[in-house]
Amino acid sequence: MLLDRDLRFAGMNQAYLDVTQRTREELIGVHVMDVFGAAEDGPDEGASQRLEGSFRRVLETGESDHLALLHYPIRTIGDHGEAVFDDRYWSCTHTPIKNEKGEVTHILQHTSDVSELVRARPTQDGPRSALDEMLGGGVFRRAMEVEADNQRLETERRQLSDVLLNAPGFVAVLSGPDHVIQFCNEACYRLVNHRDILGSSVQDALPELGKQGHLDFLNDVYETGEPVMGRQRAFTLQHSPDGPADVRYIDFAYQPIRDENAQVIGVFVQGHDVTDVVLAAERQKLMIDELNHRVKNTLATVQSIAMQTARTHEDPRSFAEAFEARLMALSHTHDLLTKSHWEGADLRSVLEHETKAHGIGRLTLNGPLIGLSPARALSLGMVFHELATNAAKYGALAHGDGRVTVDWCVVNHQSPQLKIVWTEVAGAPVREPERRGFGTRLIERNVRHDLRGTVEMSYTGHGLRAEFTLPLETEA
């Protein structure tokens, strides 16, 4: 008889109809297990599962499947028209019928009724002839053992296939000297962007690998029988004909597959995509290098502050106060940059951080949003700290009604410049200091050397006026 892919009857010969006592109209289009499934006084659940399992294996593998001996009673019509089950033994062969694409479309079942042979088995003890041995069950017993072994191997094969299909790393089986891809799990498909590679050679399926020398590794394994392994090797994969190539870093192992004569017949490929690990290590190294650079710069700044402060403060107490204040200014800007993950800060935020201790209401900040790099934010933070400290000691902020205005804008758009004007307006006259202190020298040094700009400082009767002109930073 013939079944379709849904295990529904598609055809049968007269012998099948005779032995089952059915008509063709009763069977065509009906599911086989609905007619010949497990039933009371009929086939038990185990026999029914064996029969249906054999059909399923043919559909899944595309290969013939055999049941050497199947105890399977069938329902017939009794002498008085009642339904009865006739105890039968069968030997079954299930053969796939395929279309031009090699797809299974039907299953041909050929059965031999071996009930009489089974029932003819002699029961007496003692020596047996060859015929007695055959009829006595030796042949049947061995056939059943072979079938049991085949079923066990098929179960193990399915389990291994499931493990490989669901493995977290990629797995592929390549056959022959051309490395035809016979098996590829889901992780492998993800790696190659789900390209249709099954049944193709590696050269045809992934031509970009040949240009990178990876095909030579497979050839070496096939020719020498020696495995090849690699760690964090770069694979450039072309996910689409016109799209950009994608570089992936991969740990892999290519191992030979041998036949019963120890001849290499293929290559087993396994590995893991470790791109995320490699990129994380690169980012970590970059962060460590950047941290080292920042620490060195910070230590150099602290050393310069300590030396310059010591030159202008002979008294240890006044030195400690000035040195601590300048370190705190540096720390404030560091805190501001940390909040942005050291991607930079805007000019207004730096000004607010360095002057808020003197009362926000006494400072007026006017200007557009200007982004600063970490290095420029640190330099301007120190400059604004010195200006605010000087104003609090000697200038406008030393008097209760004094005020400070900070204006900034972008000038000269052909060669953009950032212009910052610090203006103090005190309620009482302010005298220009008789000597240049460390604060003044620090401001001039930071502006000219670190910021590559210019500064002009002058004293009016109300306090200091400082005008800064700096090249405007760009994203580049």
Short mmCIF file of C-alpha atoms in Angstrom, two decimals:
data_model
loop_
_atom_site.label_atom_id
_atom_site.label_comp_id
_atom_site.label_asym_id
_atom_site.label_seq_id
_atom_site.Cartn_x
_atom_site.Cartn_y
_atom_site.Cartn_z
CA MET A 1 0.00 0.00 0.00
CA LEU A 2 0.99 3.67 -0.48
CA LEU A 3 0.83 6.50 2.09
CA ASP A 4 1.21 10.24 1.48
CA ARG A 5 3.32 12.53 3.72
CA ASP A 6 0.40 12.87 6.15
CA LEU A 7 0.29 9.07 6.50
CA ARG A 8 -3.04 8.88 4.69
CA PHE A 9 -3.81 6.05 2.29
CA ALA A 10 -3.05 6.98 -1.34
CA GLY A 11 -3.30 3.51 -2.90
CA MET A 12 -3.12 -0.23 -2.31
CA ASN A 13 -3.19 -3.49 -4.30
CA GLN A 14 -5.84 -6.19 -4.19
CA ALA A 15 -3.78 -8.45 -1.91
CA TYR A 16 -3.75 -5.72 0.71
CA LEU A 17 -7.51 -5.33 0.45
CA ASP A 18 -7.98 -9.10 0.67
CA VAL A 19 -5.89 -9.56 3.80
CA THR A 20 -7.45 -6.56 5.58
CA GLN A 21 -10.97 -7.28 4.33
CA ARG A 22 -11.47 -3.63 3.42
CA THR A 23 -12.53 -1.77 0.31
CA ARG A 24 -10.51 0.88 -1.48
CA GLU A 25 -13.21 3.47 -0.76
CA GLU A 26 -12.97 2.77 2.98
CA LEU A 27 -9.22 3.47 3.04
CA ILE A 28 -8.35 6.20 0.51
CA GLY A 29 -7.62 9.50 2.32
CA VAL A 30 -7.89 7.98 5.82
CA HIS A 31 -4.98 8.16 8.30
CA VAL A 32 -3.37 4.74 8.58
CA MET A 33 -3.29 4.78 12.39
CA ASP A 34 -6.98 5.63 12.55
CA VAL A 35 -7.67 2.32 10.83
CA PHE A 36 -4.87 0.15 12.17
CA GLY A 37 -3.95 1.80 15.46
CA ALA A 38 -3.81 0.26 18.94
CA ALA A 39 -7.07 -1.33 20.06
CA GLU A 40 -8.47 -3.62 22.71
CA ASP A 41 -7.87 -7.26 21.68
CA GLY A 42 -5.87 -5.83 18.75
CA PRO A 43 -2.39 -4.30 18.34
CA ASP A 44 -0.96 -3.05 21.63
CA GLU A 45 0.44 0.45 22.11
CA GLY A 46 4.06 -0.71 21.71
CA ALA A 47 3.43 -2.37 18.33
CA SER A 48 1.45 0.64 17.14
CA GLN A 49 4.27 3.01 18.11
CA ARG A 50 6.83 0.82 16.31
CA LEU A 51 4.81 0.92 13.11
CA GLU A 52 4.21 4.69 13.16
CA GLY A 53 7.83 5.29 14.22
CA SER A 54 9.03 3.43 11.13
CA PHE A 55 6.90 5.67 8.91
CA ARG A 56 8.29 8.79 10.61
CA ARG A 57 11.89 7.67 10.13
CA VAL A 58 11.34 7.30 6.38
CA LEU A 59 9.93 10.85 6.18
CA GLU A 60 12.76 12.34 8.23
CA THR A 61 15.74 10.47 6.78
CA GLY A 62 14.61 9.76 3.23
CA GLU A 63 15.89 6.20 3.70
CA SER A 64 14.09 2.83 3.73
CA ASP A 65 13.18 1.39 7.09
CA HIS A 66 12.59 -2.28 8.00
CA LEU A 67 10.62 -4.03 10.72
CA ALA A 68 11.94 -7.59 10.71
CA LEU A 69 9.08 -9.00 12.77
CA LEU A 70 6.00 -7.13 13.88
CA HIS A 71 3.31 -8.75 16.01
CA TYR A 72 0.24 -6.90 14.77
CA PRO A 73 -3.31 -8.35 14.91
CA ILE A 74 -5.70 -6.94 12.31
CA ARG A 75 -9.41 -6.48 12.50
CA THR A 76 -11.46 -8.75 10.22
CA ILE A 77 -15.08 -9.82 9.89
CA GLY A 78 -16.14 -13.01 11.70
CA ASP A 79 -18.41 -15.76 10.43
CA HIS A 80 -21.46 -14.00 11.79
CA GLY A 81 -20.49 -10.49 10.61
CA GLU A 82 -18.97 -9.39 13.90
CA ALA A 83 -15.59 -7.58 14.15
CA VAL A 84 -12.79 -9.82 15.40
CA PHE A 85 -8.99 -9.47 15.57
CA ASP A 86 -6.86 -12.03 13.74
CA ASP A 87 -3.49 -12.56 15.43
CA ARG A 88 -0.80 -11.95 12.77
CA TYR A 89 2.99 -11.55 12.43
CA TRP A 90 4.45 -9.38 9.66
CA SER A 91 7.79 -8.51 8.10
CA CYS A 92 7.59 -4.93 6.81
CA THR A 93 9.67 -2.78 4.47
CA HIS A 94 8.89 0.93 4.15
CA THR A 95 10.43 2.61 1.08
CA PRO A 96 10.44 6.37 0.32
CA ILE A 97 9.05 7.65 -2.97
CA LYS A 98 10.71 10.97 -3.93
CA ASN A 99 10.06 13.78 -6.41
CA GLU A 100 12.61 15.32 -8.77
CA LYS A 101 13.91 17.52 -5.93
CA GLY A 102 14.69 14.50 -3.80
CA GLU A 103 11.83 15.22 -1.37
CA VAL A 104 9.85 12.32 0.10
CA THR A 105 6.27 12.53 -1.15
CA HIS A 106 4.97 9.01 -0.38
CA ILE A 107 5.84 5.85 1.53
CA LEU A 108 5.50 2.43 -0.09
CA GLN A 109 4.77 -0.34 2.43
CA HIS A 110 5.51 -3.90 1.40
CA THR A 111 4.55 -6.54 3.96
CA SER A 112 4.94 -10.29 4.13
CA ASP A 113 2.63 -12.29 6.37
CA VAL A 114 4.95 -14.61 8.34
CA SER A 115 2.33 -15.76 10.84
CA GLU A 116 2.43 -19.39 9.68
CA LEU A 117 6.22 -19.56 10.08
CA VAL A 118 6.02 -18.19 13.60
CA ARG A 119 3.22 -20.55 14.58
CA ALA A 120 5.08 -23.54 13.07
CA ARG A 121 7.96 -23.21 15.50
CA PRO A 122 8.62 -26.60 17.15
CA THR A 123 8.53 -26.72 20.91
CA GLN A 124 10.38 -29.98 21.58
CA ASP A 125 13.81 -29.92 23.21
CA GLY A 126 16.97 -31.49 21.78
CA PRO A 127 18.95 -31.11 18.53
CA ARG A 128 17.30 -29.19 15.72
CA SER A 129 17.81 -29.25 11.97
CA ALA A 130 18.46 -26.10 9.95
CA LEU A 131 14.79 -26.01 9.03
CA ASP A 132 13.82 -26.51 12.66
CA GLU A 133 16.17 -23.68 13.65
CA MET A 134 14.61 -21.37 11.08
CA LEU A 135 11.08 -22.36 11.97
CA GLY A 136 11.96 -22.52 15.64
CA GLY A 137 12.66 -18.84 15.82
CA GLY A 138 16.46 -18.57 15.48
CA VAL A 139 16.19 -16.53 12.31
CA PHE A 140 13.39 -14.47 13.76
CA ARG A 141 15.24 -13.94 17.00
CA ARG A 142 18.35 -12.74 15.22
CA ALA A 143 16.23 -10.50 12.96
CA MET A 144 14.60 -8.98 16.04
CA GLU A 145 18.02 -8.39 17.63
CA VAL A 146 19.28 -6.67 14.47
CA GLU A 147 16.18 -4.49 14.38
CA ALA A 148 16.59 -3.62 18.07
CA ASP A 149 20.22 -2.65 17.43
CA ASN A 150 19.17 -0.50 14.49
CA GLN A 151 16.55 1.24 16.57
CA ARG A 152 19.09 1.84 19.35
CA LEU A 153 21.60 3.28 16.86
CA GLU A 154 18.88 5.44 15.33
CA THR A 155 17.96 6.77 18.78
CA GLU A 156 21.61 7.53 19.52
CA ARG A 157 21.98 9.20 16.12
CA ARG A 158 18.96 11.38 16.82
CA GLN A 159 20.29 12.32 20.25
CA LEU A 160 23.69 13.23 18.82
CA SER A 161 22.04 15.21 16.04
CA ASP A 162 19.93 17.11 18.60
CA VAL A 163 23.02 17.89 20.67
CA LEU A 164 24.92 19.21 17.64
CA LEU A 165 21.94 21.18 16.32
CA ASN A 166 21.44 22.94 19.65
CA ALA A 167 25.12 23.32 20.57
CA PRO A 168 26.03 26.91 21.58
CA GLY A 169 29.05 26.84 19.27
CA PHE A 170 28.93 26.35 15.52
CA VAL A 171 29.27 22.81 14.12
CA ALA A 172 29.59 21.62 10.52
CA VAL A 173 30.41 18.34 8.79
CA LEU A 174 32.32 18.60 5.50
CA SER A 175 32.56 15.66 3.11
CA GLY A 176 35.21 14.80 0.53
CA PRO A 177 38.17 16.75 -0.85
CA ASP A 178 35.86 19.57 -1.99
CA HIS A 179 34.55 20.00 1.58
CA VAL A 180 30.85 19.70 0.74
CA ILE A 181 28.75 20.93 3.66
CA GLN A 182 26.60 17.97 4.76
CA PHE A 183 25.56 19.25 8.18
CA CYS A 184 25.31 22.73 9.69
CA ASN A 185 23.72 23.68 13.00
CA GLU A 186 21.83 26.84 13.89
CA ALA A 187 24.89 28.62 15.32
CA CYS A 188 26.69 27.99 12.04
CA TYR A 189 23.79 29.45 10.06
CA ARG A 190 23.81 32.56 12.26
CA LEU A 191 27.53 33.02 11.66
CA VAL A 192 27.06 33.05 7.86
CA ASN A 193 23.90 35.16 8.05
CA HIS A 194 21.62 32.21 7.23
CA ARG A 195 22.96 31.74 3.72
CA ASP A 196 21.80 28.57 1.95
CA ILE A 197 25.07 26.62 2.24
CA LEU A 198 23.91 23.03 2.82
CA GLY A 199 24.96 20.71 0.00
CA SER A 200 27.48 23.19 -1.44
CA SER A 201 31.25 23.13 -1.21
CA VAL A 202 32.91 25.62 1.12
CA GLN A 203 34.50 27.30 -1.92
CA ASP A 204 31.10 27.86 -3.55
CA ALA A 205 29.14 28.65 -0.39
CA LEU A 206 31.73 30.94 1.24
CA PRO A 207 34.10 32.12 -1.52
CA GLU A 208 35.53 34.92 0.63
CA LEU A 209 37.19 32.38 2.95
CA GLY A 210 39.40 31.06 0.15
CA LYS A 211 40.93 34.51 -0.33
CA GLN A 212 41.84 34.62 3.37
CA GLY A 213 43.68 31.29 3.45
CA HIS A 214 41.11 29.44 5.58
CA LEU A 215 40.43 26.94 2.80
CA ASP A 216 44.09 25.91 2.96
CA PHE A 217 43.59 24.80 6.58
CA LEU A 218 40.76 22.45 5.52
CA ASN A 219 42.89 21.04 2.70
CA ASP A 220 45.73 20.40 5.16
CA VAL A 221 43.44 18.46 7.50
CA TYR A 222 42.02 16.35 4.66
CA GLU A 223 45.44 15.60 3.14
CA THR A 224 47.49 15.02 6.30
CA GLY A 225 44.87 13.73 8.72
CA GLU A 226 46.19 16.15 11.34
CA PRO A 227 43.80 18.53 13.14
CA VAL A 228 44.17 22.30 12.85
CA MET A 229 43.14 24.68 15.62
CA GLY A 230 43.06 28.46 15.89
CA ARG A 231 42.30 31.06 18.54
CA GLN A 232 40.75 34.46 17.91
CA ARG A 233 41.44 34.27 14.19
CA ALA A 234 39.85 36.95 12.03
CA PHE A 235 37.24 35.77 9.51
CA THR A 236 35.89 38.36 7.06
CA LEU A 237 32.40 37.24 6.00
CA GLN A 238 30.48 38.82 3.13
CA HIS A 239 26.90 38.68 4.34
CA SER A 240 25.46 40.13 1.14
CA PRO A 241 26.93 40.55 -2.38
CA ASP A 242 26.79 44.35 -2.25
CA GLY A 243 26.95 44.92 1.50
CA PRO A 244 29.96 45.62 3.71
CA ALA A 245 32.12 42.76 4.93
CA ASP A 246 31.87 41.81 8.59
CA VAL A 247 34.97 40.81 10.56
CA ARG A 248 34.36 38.11 13.17
CA TYR A 249 36.94 36.64 15.55
CA ILE A 250 36.63 32.88 15.94
CA ASP A 251 38.09 30.03 18.00
CA PHE A 252 37.95 26.92 15.79
CA ALA A 253 39.04 23.30 15.49
CA TYR A 254 39.16 21.32 12.22
CA GLN A 255 39.39 17.57 12.84
CA PRO A 256 39.55 14.69 10.34
CA ILE A 257 36.67 12.23 9.91
CA ARG A 258 37.85 8.72 9.04
CA ASP A 259 36.11 5.64 7.62
CA GLU A 260 36.47 2.03 8.81
CA ASN A 261 39.78 1.80 6.92
CA ALA A 262 41.17 4.87 8.71
CA GLN A 263 41.03 6.90 5.50
CA VAL A 264 40.10 10.58 5.83
CA ILE A 265 36.71 11.15 4.20
CA GLY A 266 35.76 14.54 5.64
CA VAL A 267 36.40 17.29 8.17
CA PHE A 268 34.51 18.00 11.38
CA VAL A 269 34.35 21.75 12.09
CA GLN A 270 33.55 23.21 15.47
CA GLY A 271 34.17 26.50 17.19
CA HIS A 272 32.84 29.64 18.83
CA ASP A 273 32.37 33.22 17.72
CA VAL A 274 34.47 35.19 20.24
CA THR A 275 34.15 38.60 18.59
CA ASP A 276 32.53 40.09 21.70
CA VAL A 277 35.40 38.79 23.86
CA VAL A 278 38.06 40.22 21.53
CA LEU A 279 36.34 43.60 21.27
CA ALA A 280 35.85 43.73 25.04
CA ALA A 281 39.57 43.03 25.55
CA GLU A 282 40.46 45.77 23.07
CA ARG A 283 38.13 48.21 24.84
CA GLN A 284 39.63 47.25 28.18
CA LYS A 285 43.16 47.84 26.89
CA LEU A 286 42.09 51.18 25.43
CA MET A 287 40.53 52.15 28.77
CA ILE A 288 43.65 51.13 30.70
CA ASP A 289 45.87 53.12 28.31
CA GLU A 290 43.55 56.10 28.62
CA LEU A 291 43.51 55.76 32.42
CA ASN A 292 47.31 55.65 32.53
CA HIS A 293 47.44 58.74 30.34
CA ARG A 294 44.98 60.61 32.54
CA VAL A 295 46.73 59.59 35.75
CA LYS A 296 50.09 60.77 34.39
CA ASN A 297 48.59 64.07 33.28
CA THR A 298 46.82 64.53 36.60
CA LEU A 299 50.00 63.77 38.57
CA ALA A 300 51.93 66.21 36.40
CA THR A 301 49.28 68.87 37.06
CA VAL A 302 49.34 68.19 40.81
CA GLN A 303 53.15 68.37 40.81
CA SER A 304 53.07 71.70 38.97
CA ILE A 305 50.42 73.10 41.35
CA ALA A 306 52.45 71.99 44.39
CA MET A 307 55.70 73.53 43.11
CA GLN A 308 54.14 76.84 42.04
CA THR A 309 52.07 77.12 45.23
CA ALA A 310 55.15 76.46 47.38
CA ARG A 311 57.05 79.29 45.66
CA THR A 312 54.43 81.86 46.65
CA HIS A 313 53.56 80.56 50.15
CA GLU A 314 56.38 80.39 52.66
CA ASP A 315 53.99 79.73 55.54
CA PRO A 316 53.07 75.98 55.66
CA ARG A 317 49.51 76.76 56.73
CA SER A 318 48.77 79.14 53.88
CA PHE A 319 50.45 76.71 51.46
CA ALA A 320 48.23 73.86 52.64
CA GLU A 321 45.07 75.98 52.26
CA ALA A 322 45.94 77.17 48.76
CA PHE A 323 47.15 73.75 47.62
CA GLU A 324 44.02 72.02 48.93
CA ALA A 325 41.75 74.58 47.26
CA ARG A 326 43.42 74.02 43.90
CA LEU A 327 43.24 70.24 44.27
CA MET A 328 39.53 70.52 45.05
CA ALA A 329 39.05 72.60 41.89
CA LEU A 330 40.75 69.85 39.91
CA SER A 331 38.57 67.27 41.67
CA HIS A 332 35.36 69.17 40.88
CA THR A 333 36.08 69.08 37.17
CA HIS A 334 36.99 65.39 37.41
CA ASP A 335 33.62 64.72 39.02
CA LEU A 336 31.86 66.61 36.23
CA LEU A 337 33.70 64.59 33.57
CA THR A 338 33.02 61.31 35.36
CA LYS A 339 29.28 61.92 35.09
CA SER A 340 29.65 62.02 31.28
CA HIS A 341 31.96 58.96 31.27
CA TRP A 342 34.82 61.30 30.31
CA GLU A 343 33.22 62.16 27.01
CA GLY A 344 33.45 65.90 27.82
CA ALA A 345 31.47 68.69 29.48
CA ASP A 346 29.81 71.93 28.44
CA LEU A 347 31.28 75.33 29.27
CA ARG A 348 28.38 76.48 31.47
CA SER A 349 28.60 73.37 33.67
CA VAL A 350 32.34 73.88 34.23
CA LEU A 351 31.74 77.51 35.20
CA GLU A 352 28.93 76.59 37.60
CA HIS A 353 31.04 73.86 39.27
CA GLU A 354 34.00 76.13 39.87
CA THR A 355 32.07 79.18 41.08
CA LYS A 356 29.05 77.82 42.97
CA ALA A 357 30.89 78.05 46.32
CA HIS A 358 30.81 81.85 45.98
CA GLY A 359 27.05 82.03 45.51
CA ILE A 360 25.29 81.46 42.22
CA GLY A 361 23.27 84.63 42.64
CA ARG A 362 26.41 86.76 42.45
CA LEU A 363 27.52 85.40 39.08
CA THR A 364 25.76 85.93 35.76
CA LEU A 365 26.55 83.43 32.97
CA ASN A 366 25.60 84.33 29.38
CA GLY A 367 26.39 82.30 26.29
CA PRO A 368 25.42 79.42 23.98
CA LEU A 369 25.98 75.72 24.57
CA ILE A 370 29.67 74.98 23.96
CA GLY A 371 31.00 71.44 24.31
CA LEU A 372 34.47 70.93 25.77
CA SER A 373 36.78 67.93 25.50
CA PRO A 374 38.00 66.40 28.79
CA ALA A 375 41.44 68.04 28.48
CA ARG A 376 39.99 71.47 27.72
CA ALA A 377 37.42 71.15 30.52
CA LEU A 378 40.19 70.43 33.04
CA SER A 379 42.30 73.39 31.89
CA LEU A 380 39.40 75.85 31.89
CA GLY A 381 38.24 74.48 35.25
CA MET A 382 41.59 75.44 36.80
CA VAL A 383 41.45 78.86 35.10
CA PHE A 384 37.94 79.62 36.40
CA HIS A 385 38.92 78.43 39.89
CA GLU A 386 41.84 80.86 39.99
CA LEU A 387 39.67 83.72 38.74
CA ALA A 388 36.93 82.96 41.31
CA THR A 389 39.47 82.61 44.15
CA ASN A 390 41.16 85.88 43.21
CA ALA A 391 37.78 87.64 43.02
CA ALA A 392 36.82 86.30 46.47
CA LYS A 393 40.07 87.47 48.04
CA TYR A 394 40.78 90.76 46.33
CA GLY A 395 38.13 91.53 43.74
CA ALA A 396 34.39 91.89 43.29
CA LEU A 397 33.39 88.85 45.37
CA ALA A 398 35.33 90.20 48.36
CA HIS A 399 32.57 92.76 48.84
CA GLY A 400 28.98 92.03 49.68
CA ASP A 401 27.48 93.85 46.71
CA GLY A 402 30.06 92.82 44.12
CA ARG A 403 29.15 90.77 41.08
CA VAL A 404 30.83 88.81 38.27
CA THR A 405 29.56 88.50 34.72
CA VAL A 406 30.89 85.85 32.33
CA ASP A 407 29.97 86.21 28.65
CA TRP A 408 31.03 83.90 25.83
CA CYS A 409 30.30 83.59 22.13
CA VAL A 410 31.72 82.24 18.87
CA VAL A 411 33.46 84.82 16.64
CA ASN A 412 35.18 84.77 13.23
CA HIS A 413 33.13 81.98 11.63
CA GLN A 414 35.66 81.45 8.83
CA SER A 415 38.13 80.33 11.50
CA PRO A 416 35.87 79.88 14.52
CA GLN A 417 37.12 81.22 17.83
CA LEU A 418 35.62 80.92 21.30
CA LYS A 419 35.66 84.27 23.09
CA ILE A 420 35.17 84.38 26.90
CA VAL A 421 35.00 87.63 28.88
CA TRP A 422 35.22 87.63 32.70
CA THR A 423 34.10 90.98 34.13
CA GLU A 424 34.07 91.94 37.82
CA VAL A 425 31.98 94.79 39.17
CA ALA A 426 32.66 95.58 42.84
CA GLY A 427 30.87 97.98 45.10
CA ALA A 428 34.19 99.36 46.41
CA PRO A 429 37.37 100.34 44.57
CA VAL A 430 39.77 97.48 43.81
CA ARG A 431 43.52 98.02 43.58
CA GLU A 432 45.63 96.16 41.02
CA PRO A 433 48.03 93.77 42.78
CA GLU A 434 51.66 94.90 42.93
CA ARG A 435 53.08 91.52 41.79
CA ARG A 436 52.04 88.63 39.57
CA GLY A 437 51.06 85.64 41.71
CA PHE A 438 50.89 81.95 40.95
CA GLY A 439 47.23 82.21 39.96
CA THR A 440 48.04 84.68 37.20
CA ARG A 441 50.92 82.58 35.92
CA LEU A 442 48.75 79.42 36.00
CA ILE A 443 46.02 81.17 33.98
CA GLU A 444 48.47 82.42 31.35
CA ARG A 445 50.23 79.06 31.11
CA ASN A 446 46.99 77.06 30.73
CA VAL A 447 45.56 79.41 28.11
CA ARG A 448 48.70 79.68 25.97
CA HIS A 449 50.10 76.15 26.23
CA ASP A 450 47.15 73.84 26.98
CA LEU A 451 44.37 75.74 25.22
CA ARG A 452 46.51 77.31 22.43
CA GLY A 453 44.78 80.65 22.94
CA THR A 454 45.43 84.18 24.14
CA VAL A 455 44.43 86.07 27.30
CA GLU A 456 44.35 89.77 28.16
CA MET A 457 43.88 90.73 31.81
CA SER A 458 43.37 94.30 33.03
CA TYR A 459 42.15 95.98 36.20
CA THR A 460 39.49 98.61 36.31
CA GLY A 461 38.44 100.47 39.37
CA HIS A 462 35.88 97.73 40.13
CA GLY A 463 37.98 94.63 39.60
CA LEU A 464 39.54 92.33 37.04
CA ARG A 465 38.52 92.05 33.42
CA ALA A 466 39.92 89.00 31.57
CA GLU A 467 39.33 88.31 27.89
CA PHE A 468 40.16 84.86 26.45
CA THR A 469 40.25 83.88 22.79
CA LEU A 470 40.56 80.17 22.06
CA PRO A 471 40.31 78.10 18.88
CA LEU A 472 36.89 76.45 18.79
CA GLU A 473 37.04 72.67 19.08
CA THR A 474 35.34 70.58 16.38
CA GLU A 475 34.24 66.90 16.38
CA ALA A 476 37.26 66.06 14.22
#
